[in-house]
Amino acid sequence: MNASSAEKGLFISFEGVEGAGKTTNIEYIADKIAQGGHEIVLTREPGGTKLSEAIRELLISKEYPEMHIKTELLLMFAARSEHLNTVILPAINAGKWVLCDRFTDATYAYQGAGRGIPEDIIATLETLVQGSVKPDYTFLFDLDAEIGLGRAKNRGETDRFEQQHIDFFNKIRDKYLELAKSDEPRYRIVNAQYDLDTVQKQIDQLLTDILDL
Ligand code: Z5A
């Protein structure tokens, strides 16, 4: 059972390597959906509540470069538990469309493929925190990791994750593509290597195809 089959709202997540354009394009997508007459909640992970944003600060801060990978994993799910129960599910239950910048696929990509935590451990925490709730759709902004990091670094200061070697981000991109292949009905891939206009033309087409917008 996904979130929307029981309720009226819709849950859409956005994934990709750093700098792939999620944040830029979520705003664009939110405008389009709002024009379609739907009420929207725009949120992000880790984050989305006061407590989860405080956890996010711990996670991305360069003050903790040696954070243990299991601590990182548990903090991701602690932030998610709070966010899911106090923001995402109430919004979906109220018929709103939730647009979330990253969700649990990021955990499989970063903590799983990137850090090397076995998938069954992530799956156990996913079940504990989410039960059977998953996004209805996931837009994957697929981009060469080096180009994405370059775009992210052009924006200014980097965070704890962005300090990682390029091999880490290549594994993450590969994992996202694997996840997309294994769950085709949920995933939609946007080729993010092009200029913004071209990327947004792909988005327009996807919104028409799957959401009738
Ligand atoms: N993380 C994790 O490890 N496990 C988890 O379970 C979760 C997260 C949920 C914070 O996430 C960190 O948490 C993240 C993974 C980890 N690692 N890091 N760092 P985040 O999503 O908040 O951070 P992010 O991935 O770094 O987001 P980002 O760098 O802001 O990327 P983005 O949102 O995809 O990109 P953007 O900000 O829209 O665009 C980046 C720049 O490129 C910007 O200057 C744009 O103007 C420019 N841009 C955008 N599109 C284009 C095109 N088409 N052409 C040229 N330039 C463009």
PDB file of C-alpha atoms and ligand atoms in Angstrom:
ATOM      1  CA  MET A   1       0.000   0.000   0.000  1.00  0.00           C
ATOM      2  CA  ASN A   2       1.455   3.393  -0.844  1.00  0.00           C
ATOM      3  CA  ALA A   3       0.470   6.630   0.836  1.00  0.00           C
ATOM      4  CA  SER A   4      -2.008   7.779  -1.794  1.00  0.00           C
ATOM      5  CA  SER A   5      -3.923   4.557  -2.233  1.00  0.00           C
ATOM      6  CA  ALA A   6      -5.424   4.993   1.234  1.00  0.00           C
ATOM      7  CA  GLU A   7      -5.801   8.761   1.095  1.00  0.00           C
ATOM      8  CA  LYS A   8      -6.468  11.582  -1.297  1.00  0.00           C
ATOM      9  CA  GLY A   9      -3.049  13.239  -1.302  1.00  0.00           C
ATOM     10  CA  LEU A  10       0.005  12.366  -3.342  1.00  0.00           C
ATOM     11  CA  PHE A  11       3.593  11.877  -2.227  1.00  0.00           C
ATOM     12  CA  ILE A  12       6.358  12.725  -4.693  1.00  0.00           C
ATOM     13  CA  SER A  13      10.069  12.578  -3.884  1.00  0.00           C
ATOM     14  CA  PHE A  14      13.030  14.030  -5.776  1.00  0.00           C
ATOM     15  CA  GLU A  15      16.426  12.380  -5.895  1.00  0.00           C
ATOM     16  CA  GLY A  16      19.816  12.716  -7.540  1.00  0.00           C
ATOM     17  CA  VAL A  17      23.480  13.385  -6.873  1.00  0.00           C
ATOM     18  CA  GLU A  18      24.549  16.773  -5.466  1.00  0.00           C
ATOM     19  CA  GLY A  19      23.880  19.668  -7.789  1.00  0.00           C
ATOM     20  CA  ALA A  20      21.600  17.687 -10.102  1.00  0.00           C
ATOM     21  CA  GLY A  21      18.918  20.387  -9.916  1.00  0.00           C
ATOM     22  CA  LYS A  22      16.367  18.982  -7.449  1.00  0.00           C
ATOM     23  CA  THR A  23      15.966  22.168  -5.447  1.00  0.00           C
ATOM     24  CA  THR A  24      15.776  24.364  -8.548  1.00  0.00           C
ATOM     25  CA  ASN A  25      13.161  22.205 -10.236  1.00  0.00           C
ATOM     26  CA  ILE A  26      10.979  21.387  -7.236  1.00  0.00           C
ATOM     27  CA  GLU A  27       9.964  25.056  -7.165  1.00  0.00           C
ATOM     28  CA  TYR A  28       9.111  24.879 -10.858  1.00  0.00           C
ATOM     29  CA  ILE A  29       7.086  21.681 -10.361  1.00  0.00           C
ATOM     30  CA  ALA A  30       5.308  23.099  -7.302  1.00  0.00           C
ATOM     31  CA  ASP A  31       4.131  26.085  -9.373  1.00  0.00           C
ATOM     32  CA  LYS A  32       2.792  23.799 -12.083  1.00  0.00           C
ATOM     33  CA  ILE A  33       0.963  21.591  -9.591  1.00  0.00           C
ATOM     34  CA  ALA A  34      -0.477  24.601  -7.763  1.00  0.00           C
ATOM     35  CA  GLN A  35      -1.766  25.917 -11.114  1.00  0.00           C
ATOM     36  CA  GLY A  36      -3.526  22.554 -11.427  1.00  0.00           C
ATOM     37  CA  GLY A  37      -5.474  23.483  -8.275  1.00  0.00           C
ATOM     38  CA  HIS A  38      -3.749  21.188  -5.778  1.00  0.00           C
ATOM     39  CA  GLU A  39      -2.615  22.226  -2.324  1.00  0.00           C
ATOM     40  CA  ILE A  40       1.085  21.589  -1.876  1.00  0.00           C
ATOM     41  CA  VAL A  41       3.523  20.938   0.930  1.00  0.00           C
ATOM     42  CA  LEU A  42       7.110  21.521  -0.141  1.00  0.00           C
ATOM     43  CA  THR A  43       9.604  19.881   2.179  1.00  0.00           C
ATOM     44  CA  ARG A  44      12.991  18.179   2.355  1.00  0.00           C
ATOM     45  CA  GLU A  45      15.077  15.480   4.015  1.00  0.00           C
ATOM     46  CA  PRO A  46      16.908  15.432   6.209  1.00  0.00           C
ATOM     47  CA  GLY A  47      14.745  18.197   7.638  1.00  0.00           C
ATOM     48  CA  GLY A  48      11.202  19.455   7.272  1.00  0.00           C
ATOM     49  CA  THR A  49      10.416  19.989  10.982  1.00  0.00           C
ATOM     50  CA  LYS A  50      12.171  22.028  13.684  1.00  0.00           C
ATOM     51  CA  LEU A  51      13.638  18.876  15.239  1.00  0.00           C
ATOM     52  CA  SER A  52      14.531  17.267  11.898  1.00  0.00           C
ATOM     53  CA  GLU A  53      16.221  20.472  10.717  1.00  0.00           C
ATOM     54  CA  ALA A  54      18.304  20.409  13.927  1.00  0.00           C
ATOM     55  CA  ILE A  55      19.308  16.824  13.103  1.00  0.00           C
ATOM     56  CA  ARG A  56      20.130  17.961   9.548  1.00  0.00           C
ATOM     57  CA  GLU A  57      22.570  20.521  10.961  1.00  0.00           C
ATOM     58  CA  LEU A  58      24.379  17.738  12.841  1.00  0.00           C
ATOM     59  CA  LEU A  59      24.458  15.565   9.724  1.00  0.00           C
ATOM     60  CA  ILE A  60      25.866  18.095   7.294  1.00  0.00           C
ATOM     61  CA  SER A  61      28.153  19.984   9.685  1.00  0.00           C
ATOM     62  CA  LYS A  62      31.859  19.670   9.020  1.00  0.00           C
ATOM     63  CA  GLU A  63      32.340  19.738  12.817  1.00  0.00           C
ATOM     64  CA  TYR A  64      31.725  15.987  12.833  1.00  0.00           C
ATOM     65  CA  PRO A  65      33.884  14.692   9.961  1.00  0.00           C
ATOM     66  CA  GLU A  66      34.355  11.307  11.634  1.00  0.00           C
ATOM     67  CA  MET A  67      30.695  10.605  12.465  1.00  0.00           C
ATOM     68  CA  HIS A  68      30.231   6.823  12.576  1.00  0.00           C
ATOM     69  CA  ILE A  69      28.256   5.537   9.601  1.00  0.00           C
ATOM     70  CA  LYS A  70      25.711   3.825  11.878  1.00  0.00           C
ATOM     71  CA  THR A  71      25.192   7.110  13.741  1.00  0.00           C
ATOM     72  CA  GLU A  72      24.652   8.832  10.390  1.00  0.00           C
ATOM     73  CA  LEU A  73      22.140   6.172   9.361  1.00  0.00           C
ATOM     74  CA  LEU A  74      20.195   6.390  12.635  1.00  0.00           C
ATOM     75  CA  LEU A  75      20.112  10.193  12.535  1.00  0.00           C
ATOM     76  CA  MET A  76      18.697  10.047   8.986  1.00  0.00           C
ATOM     77  CA  PHE A  77      15.895   7.771  10.149  1.00  0.00           C
ATOM     78  CA  ALA A  78      15.315   9.739  13.377  1.00  0.00           C
ATOM     79  CA  ALA A  79      14.821  12.895  11.297  1.00  0.00           C
ATOM     80  CA  ARG A  80      12.592  10.943   8.891  1.00  0.00           C
ATOM     81  CA  SER A  81      10.401   9.508  11.645  1.00  0.00           C
ATOM     82  CA  GLU A  82       9.627  12.970  12.984  1.00  0.00           C
ATOM     83  CA  HIS A  83       9.097  14.406   9.510  1.00  0.00           C
ATOM     84  CA  LEU A  84       6.900  11.574   8.274  1.00  0.00           C
ATOM     85  CA  ASN A  85       4.654  11.516  11.318  1.00  0.00           C
ATOM     86  CA  THR A  86       4.254  15.228  11.913  1.00  0.00           C
ATOM     87  CA  VAL A  87       4.358  16.674   8.390  1.00  0.00           C
ATOM     88  CA  ILE A  88       4.154  14.202   5.517  1.00  0.00           C
ATOM     89  CA  LEU A  89       1.407  11.838   6.640  1.00  0.00           C
ATOM     90  CA  PRO A  90      -0.883  14.542   8.089  1.00  0.00           C
ATOM     91  CA  ALA A  91      -0.587  16.474   4.812  1.00  0.00           C
ATOM     92  CA  ILE A  92      -1.354  13.433   2.659  1.00  0.00           C
ATOM     93  CA  ASN A  93      -4.253  12.550   4.931  1.00  0.00           C
ATOM     94  CA  ALA A  94      -5.587  16.073   4.421  1.00  0.00           C
ATOM     95  CA  GLY A  95      -5.515  15.577   0.634  1.00  0.00           C
ATOM     96  CA  LYS A  96      -2.387  17.655  -0.012  1.00  0.00           C
ATOM     97  CA  TRP A  97       0.371  16.878  -2.445  1.00  0.00           C
ATOM     98  CA  VAL A  98       3.714  16.490  -0.690  1.00  0.00           C
ATOM     99  CA  LEU A  99       6.842  17.298  -2.692  1.00  0.00           C
ATOM    100  CA  CYS A 100       9.890  16.082  -0.793  1.00  0.00           C
ATOM    101  CA  ASP A 101      13.500  16.888  -1.724  1.00  0.00           C
ATOM    102  CA  ARG A 102      15.026  13.432  -1.040  1.00  0.00           C
ATOM    103  CA  PHE A 103      13.535  10.541   0.925  1.00  0.00           C
ATOM    104  CA  THR A 104      14.546   6.953   1.763  1.00  0.00           C
ATOM    105  CA  ASP A 105      16.018   6.188  -1.662  1.00  0.00           C
ATOM    106  CA  ALA A 106      18.748   8.654  -0.638  1.00  0.00           C
ATOM    107  CA  THR A 107      19.507   6.417   2.348  1.00  0.00           C
ATOM    108  CA  TYR A 108      19.910   3.381   0.097  1.00  0.00           C
ATOM    109  CA  ALA A 109      22.151   5.457  -2.189  1.00  0.00           C
ATOM    110  CA  TYR A 110      24.281   7.376   0.360  1.00  0.00           C
ATOM    111  CA  GLN A 111      24.384   5.178   3.458  1.00  0.00           C
ATOM    112  CA  GLY A 112      23.965   1.934   1.493  1.00  0.00           C
ATOM    113  CA  ALA A 113      25.995   2.217  -1.711  1.00  0.00           C
ATOM    114  CA  GLY A 114      28.105   5.183  -0.556  1.00  0.00           C
ATOM    115  CA  ARG A 115      28.992   4.184   3.008  1.00  0.00           C
ATOM    116  CA  GLY A 116      28.620   0.425   2.611  1.00  0.00           C
ATOM    117  CA  ILE A 117      25.809  -0.292   5.097  1.00  0.00           C
ATOM    118  CA  PRO A 118      24.047  -3.550   4.122  1.00  0.00           C
ATOM    119  CA  GLU A 119      20.666  -3.040   2.491  1.00  0.00           C
ATOM    120  CA  ASP A 120      18.842  -5.395   4.844  1.00  0.00           C
ATOM    121  CA  ILE A 121      19.740  -3.134   7.774  1.00  0.00           C
ATOM    122  CA  ILE A 122      18.365  -0.105   5.918  1.00  0.00           C
ATOM    123  CA  ALA A 123      15.261  -2.078   4.982  1.00  0.00           C
ATOM    124  CA  THR A 124      14.675  -2.992   8.637  1.00  0.00           C
ATOM    125  CA  LEU A 125      14.796   0.662   9.682  1.00  0.00           C
ATOM    126  CA  GLU A 126      12.632   1.640   6.728  1.00  0.00           C
ATOM    127  CA  THR A 127       9.949  -0.794   7.863  1.00  0.00           C
ATOM    128  CA  LEU A 128      10.226   0.374  11.480  1.00  0.00           C
ATOM    129  CA  VAL A 129       9.867   4.045  10.575  1.00  0.00           C
ATOM    130  CA  GLN A 130       7.604   3.940   7.542  1.00  0.00           C
ATOM    131  CA  GLY A 131       5.709   0.674   7.611  1.00  0.00           C
ATOM    132  CA  SER A 132       4.674   0.338   3.975  1.00  0.00           C
ATOM    133  CA  VAL A 133       4.640   4.060   3.139  1.00  0.00           C
ATOM    134  CA  LYS A 134       6.655   4.977   0.055  1.00  0.00           C
ATOM    135  CA  PRO A 135       6.457   7.877  -2.387  1.00  0.00           C
ATOM    136  CA  ASP A 136       3.880   7.452  -5.158  1.00  0.00           C
ATOM    137  CA  TYR A 137       6.376   8.876  -7.634  1.00  0.00           C
ATOM    138  CA  THR A 138      10.080   9.593  -7.511  1.00  0.00           C
ATOM    139  CA  PHE A 139      11.727  11.955  -9.981  1.00  0.00           C
ATOM    140  CA  LEU A 140      15.393  11.066 -10.400  1.00  0.00           C
ATOM    141  CA  PHE A 141      17.530  13.930 -11.715  1.00  0.00           C
ATOM    142  CA  ASP A 142      20.272  11.890 -13.309  1.00  0.00           C
ATOM    143  CA  LEU A 143      23.588  13.620 -13.855  1.00  0.00           C
ATOM    144  CA  ASP A 144      27.262  12.736 -14.118  1.00  0.00           C
ATOM    145  CA  ALA A 145      28.471  13.064 -10.518  1.00  0.00           C
ATOM    146  CA  GLU A 146      31.451  15.236 -11.432  1.00  0.00           C
ATOM    147  CA  ILE A 147      29.258  17.754 -13.268  1.00  0.00           C
ATOM    148  CA  GLY A 148      26.826  17.802 -10.338  1.00  0.00           C
ATOM    149  CA  LEU A 149      29.568  18.397  -7.777  1.00  0.00           C
ATOM    150  CA  GLY A 150      30.956  21.173  -9.963  1.00  0.00           C
ATOM    151  CA  ARG A 151      27.534  22.845 -10.056  1.00  0.00           C
ATOM    152  CA  ALA A 152      27.105  22.444  -6.280  1.00  0.00           C
ATOM    153  CA  LYS A 153      30.588  23.816  -5.531  1.00  0.00           C
ATOM    154  CA  ASN A 154      29.978  26.867  -7.750  1.00  0.00           C
ATOM    155  CA  ARG A 155      27.225  27.817  -5.328  1.00  0.00           C
ATOM    156  CA  GLY A 156      29.724  28.412  -2.501  1.00  0.00           C
ATOM    157  CA  GLU A 157      30.585  26.567   0.706  1.00  0.00           C
ATOM    158  CA  THR A 158      30.452  22.774   0.705  1.00  0.00           C
ATOM    159  CA  ASP A 159      28.977  20.550   3.450  1.00  0.00           C
ATOM    160  CA  ARG A 160      30.240  17.341   5.124  1.00  0.00           C
ATOM    161  CA  PHE A 161      28.938  15.095   2.333  1.00  0.00           C
ATOM    162  CA  GLU A 162      30.389  17.218  -0.432  1.00  0.00           C
ATOM    163  CA  GLN A 163      33.882  16.603   1.032  1.00  0.00           C
ATOM    164  CA  GLN A 164      33.724  12.995  -0.197  1.00  0.00           C
ATOM    165  CA  HIS A 165      35.838  11.601  -3.039  1.00  0.00           C
ATOM    166  CA  ILE A 166      34.248  11.419  -6.497  1.00  0.00           C
ATOM    167  CA  ASP A 167      34.116   7.583  -6.231  1.00  0.00           C
ATOM    168  CA  PHE A 168      31.534   7.991  -3.445  1.00  0.00           C
ATOM    169  CA  PHE A 169      29.264  10.037  -5.711  1.00  0.00           C
ATOM    170  CA  ASN A 170      29.727   7.711  -8.679  1.00  0.00           C
ATOM    171  CA  LYS A 171      28.472   4.828  -6.497  1.00  0.00           C
ATOM    172  CA  ILE A 172      25.489   6.943  -5.504  1.00  0.00           C
ATOM    173  CA  ARG A 173      24.569   7.742  -9.087  1.00  0.00           C
ATOM    174  CA  ASP A 174      24.843   4.051 -10.026  1.00  0.00           C
ATOM    175  CA  LYS A 175      22.672   3.056  -7.074  1.00  0.00           C
ATOM    176  CA  TYR A 176      19.967   5.537  -8.019  1.00  0.00           C
ATOM    177  CA  LEU A 177      19.899   4.169 -11.563  1.00  0.00           C
ATOM    178  CA  GLU A 178      19.648   0.636 -10.162  1.00  0.00           C
ATOM    179  CA  LEU A 179      16.777   1.652  -7.871  1.00  0.00           C
ATOM    180  CA  ALA A 180      14.996   3.318 -10.792  1.00  0.00           C
ATOM    181  CA  LYS A 181      15.311   0.156 -12.863  1.00  0.00           C
ATOM    182  CA  SER A 182      13.997  -2.027 -10.056  1.00  0.00           C
ATOM    183  CA  ASP A 183      10.893   0.129  -9.453  1.00  0.00           C
ATOM    184  CA  GLU A 184       9.942   1.524 -12.865  1.00  0.00           C
ATOM    185  CA  PRO A 185       6.314   2.362 -12.077  1.00  0.00           C
ATOM    186  CA  ARG A 186       7.404   4.710  -9.305  1.00  0.00           C
ATOM    187  CA  TYR A 187      10.527   6.243 -10.851  1.00  0.00           C
ATOM    188  CA  ARG A 188      10.731   8.853 -13.598  1.00  0.00           C
ATOM    189  CA  ILE A 189      14.188   9.809 -14.845  1.00  0.00           C
ATOM    190  CA  VAL A 190      15.010  13.375 -15.889  1.00  0.00           C
ATOM    191  CA  ASN A 191      18.235  13.757 -17.854  1.00  0.00           C
ATOM    192  CA  ALA A 192      19.735  16.668 -15.914  1.00  0.00           C
ATOM    193  CA  GLN A 193      22.826  17.249 -18.039  1.00  0.00           C
ATOM    194  CA  TYR A 194      21.085  19.772 -20.302  1.00  0.00           C
ATOM    195  CA  ASP A 195      20.396  23.469 -19.787  1.00  0.00           C
ATOM    196  CA  LEU A 196      17.505  24.390 -17.504  1.00  0.00           C
ATOM    197  CA  ASP A 197      15.002  25.029 -20.322  1.00  0.00           C
ATOM    198  CA  THR A 198      15.606  21.592 -21.802  1.00  0.00           C
ATOM    199  CA  VAL A 199      15.381  19.937 -18.375  1.00  0.00           C
ATOM    200  CA  GLN A 200      12.088  21.698 -17.715  1.00  0.00           C
ATOM    201  CA  LYS A 201      10.659  20.574 -21.054  1.00  0.00           C
ATOM    202  CA  GLN A 202      11.259  16.981 -19.912  1.00  0.00           C
ATOM    203  CA  ILE A 203       9.559  17.795 -16.609  1.00  0.00           C
ATOM    204  CA  ASP A 204       6.544  19.281 -18.420  1.00  0.00           C
ATOM    205  CA  GLN A 205       6.192  16.091 -20.419  1.00  0.00           C
ATOM    206  CA  LEU A 206       6.382  13.902 -17.302  1.00  0.00           C
ATOM    207  CA  LEU A 207       3.814  16.001 -15.461  1.00  0.00           C
ATOM    208  CA  THR A 208       1.460  15.648 -18.393  1.00  0.00           C
ATOM    209  CA  ASP A 209       2.070  11.914 -18.717  1.00  0.00           C
ATOM    210  CA  ILE A 210       1.722  10.864 -15.098  1.00  0.00           C
ATOM    211  CA  LEU A 211      -0.219  13.631 -13.362  1.00  0.00           C
ATOM    212  CA  ASP A 212      -2.350  14.901 -16.216  1.00  0.00           C
ATOM    213  CA  LEU A 213      -1.141  18.488 -15.628  1.00  0.00           C
TER     214      LEU A 213
HETATM  215  N1  Z5A B   1      21.410  12.454   2.594  1.00  0.00           N
HETATM  216  C1  Z5A B   1      21.823  11.177   2.931  1.00  0.00           C
HETATM  217  O1  Z5A B   1      23.018  10.907   2.982  1.00  0.00           O
HETATM  218  N2  Z5A B   1      20.877  10.236   3.223  1.00  0.00           N
HETATM  219  C2  Z5A B   1      19.560  10.504   3.224  1.00  0.00           C
HETATM  220  O2  Z5A B   1      18.743   9.623   3.517  1.00  0.00           O
HETATM  221  C3  Z5A B   1      19.148  11.834   2.861  1.00  0.00           C
HETATM  222  C4  Z5A B   1      20.107  12.778   2.554  1.00  0.00           C
HETATM  223  C5  Z5A B   1      17.692  12.172   2.846  1.00  0.00           C
HETATM  224  C6  Z5A B   1      21.772  16.983   2.118  1.00  0.00           C
HETATM  225  O3  Z5A B   1      20.839  16.792   1.059  1.00  0.00           O
HETATM  226  C7  Z5A B   1      22.684  15.789   2.205  1.00  0.00           C
HETATM  227  O4  Z5A B   1      22.049  14.720   2.901  1.00  0.00           O
HETATM  228  C8  Z5A B   1      22.993  15.263   0.841  1.00  0.00           C
HETATM  229  C9  Z5A B   1      22.669  13.784   0.887  1.00  0.00           C
HETATM  230  C10 Z5A B   1      22.451  13.479   2.325  1.00  0.00           C
HETATM  231  N3  Z5A B   1      24.343  15.381   0.551  1.00  0.00           N
HETATM  232  N4  Z5A B   1      24.945  16.396   0.330  1.00  0.00           N
HETATM  233  N5  Z5A B   1      25.569  17.301   0.147  1.00  0.00           N
HETATM  234  P1  Z5A B   1      20.370  17.962   0.114  1.00  0.00           P
HETATM  235  O5  Z5A B   1      19.459  17.386  -0.911  1.00  0.00           O
HETATM  236  O6  Z5A B   1      19.859  19.087   0.895  1.00  0.00           O
HETATM  237  O7  Z5A B   1      21.720  18.474  -0.539  1.00  0.00           O
HETATM  238  P2  Z5A B   1      22.237  18.340  -1.963  1.00  0.00           P
HETATM  239  O8  Z5A B   1      21.969  17.088  -2.650  1.00  0.00           O
HETATM  240  O9  Z5A B   1      23.656  18.701  -1.800  1.00  0.00           O
HETATM  241  O10 Z5A B   1      21.403  19.382  -2.756  1.00  0.00           O
HETATM  242  P3  Z5A B   1      21.997  20.343  -3.734  1.00  0.00           P
HETATM  243  O11 Z5A B   1      23.471  20.386  -3.828  1.00  0.00           O
HETATM  244  O12 Z5A B   1      21.315  21.631  -3.386  1.00  0.00           O
HETATM  245  O13 Z5A B   1      21.578  19.757  -5.129  1.00  0.00           O
HETATM  246  P4  Z5A B   1      20.283  20.011  -5.987  1.00  0.00           P
HETATM  247  O14 Z5A B   1      19.188  20.511  -5.122  1.00  0.00           O
HETATM  248  O15 Z5A B   1      20.041  18.800  -6.761  1.00  0.00           O
HETATM  249  O16 Z5A B   1      20.748  21.132  -6.997  1.00  0.00           O
HETATM  250  P5  Z5A B   1      20.278  22.687  -7.143  1.00  0.00           P
HETATM  251  O17 Z5A B   1      20.573  23.417  -5.856  1.00  0.00           O
HETATM  252  O18 Z5A B   1      18.946  22.775  -7.706  1.00  0.00           O
HETATM  253  O19 Z5A B   1      21.304  23.131  -8.249  1.00  0.00           O
HETATM  254  C11 Z5A B   1      22.693  23.216  -7.989  1.00  0.00           C
HETATM  255  C12 Z5A B   1      23.310  24.394  -8.815  1.00  0.00           C
HETATM  256  O20 Z5A B   1      23.226  24.057 -10.204  1.00  0.00           O
HETATM  257  C13 Z5A B   1      22.556  25.711  -8.647  1.00  0.00           C
HETATM  258  O21 Z5A B   1      23.480  26.760  -8.682  1.00  0.00           O
HETATM  259  C14 Z5A B   1      21.631  25.764  -9.871  1.00  0.00           C
HETATM  260  O22 Z5A B   1      21.363  27.071 -10.278  1.00  0.00           O
HETATM  261  C15 Z5A B   1      22.468  25.032 -10.907  1.00  0.00           C
HETATM  262  N6  Z5A B   1      21.653  24.294 -11.892  1.00  0.00           N
HETATM  263  C16 Z5A B   1      20.492  23.632 -11.690  1.00  0.00           C
HETATM  264  N7  Z5A B   1      20.064  23.063 -12.846  1.00  0.00           N
HETATM  265  C17 Z5A B   1      20.992  23.368 -13.784  1.00  0.00           C
HETATM  266  C18 Z5A B   1      21.108  23.056 -15.188  1.00  0.00           C
HETATM  267  N8  Z5A B   1      20.194  22.308 -15.829  1.00  0.00           N
HETATM  268  N9  Z5A B   1      22.196  23.502 -15.819  1.00  0.00           N
HETATM  269  C19 Z5A B   1      23.141  24.240 -15.179  1.00  0.00           C
HETATM  270  N10 Z5A B   1      23.080  24.593 -13.870  1.00  0.00           N
HETATM  271  C20 Z5A B   1      22.013  24.144 -13.178  1.00  0.00           C
END
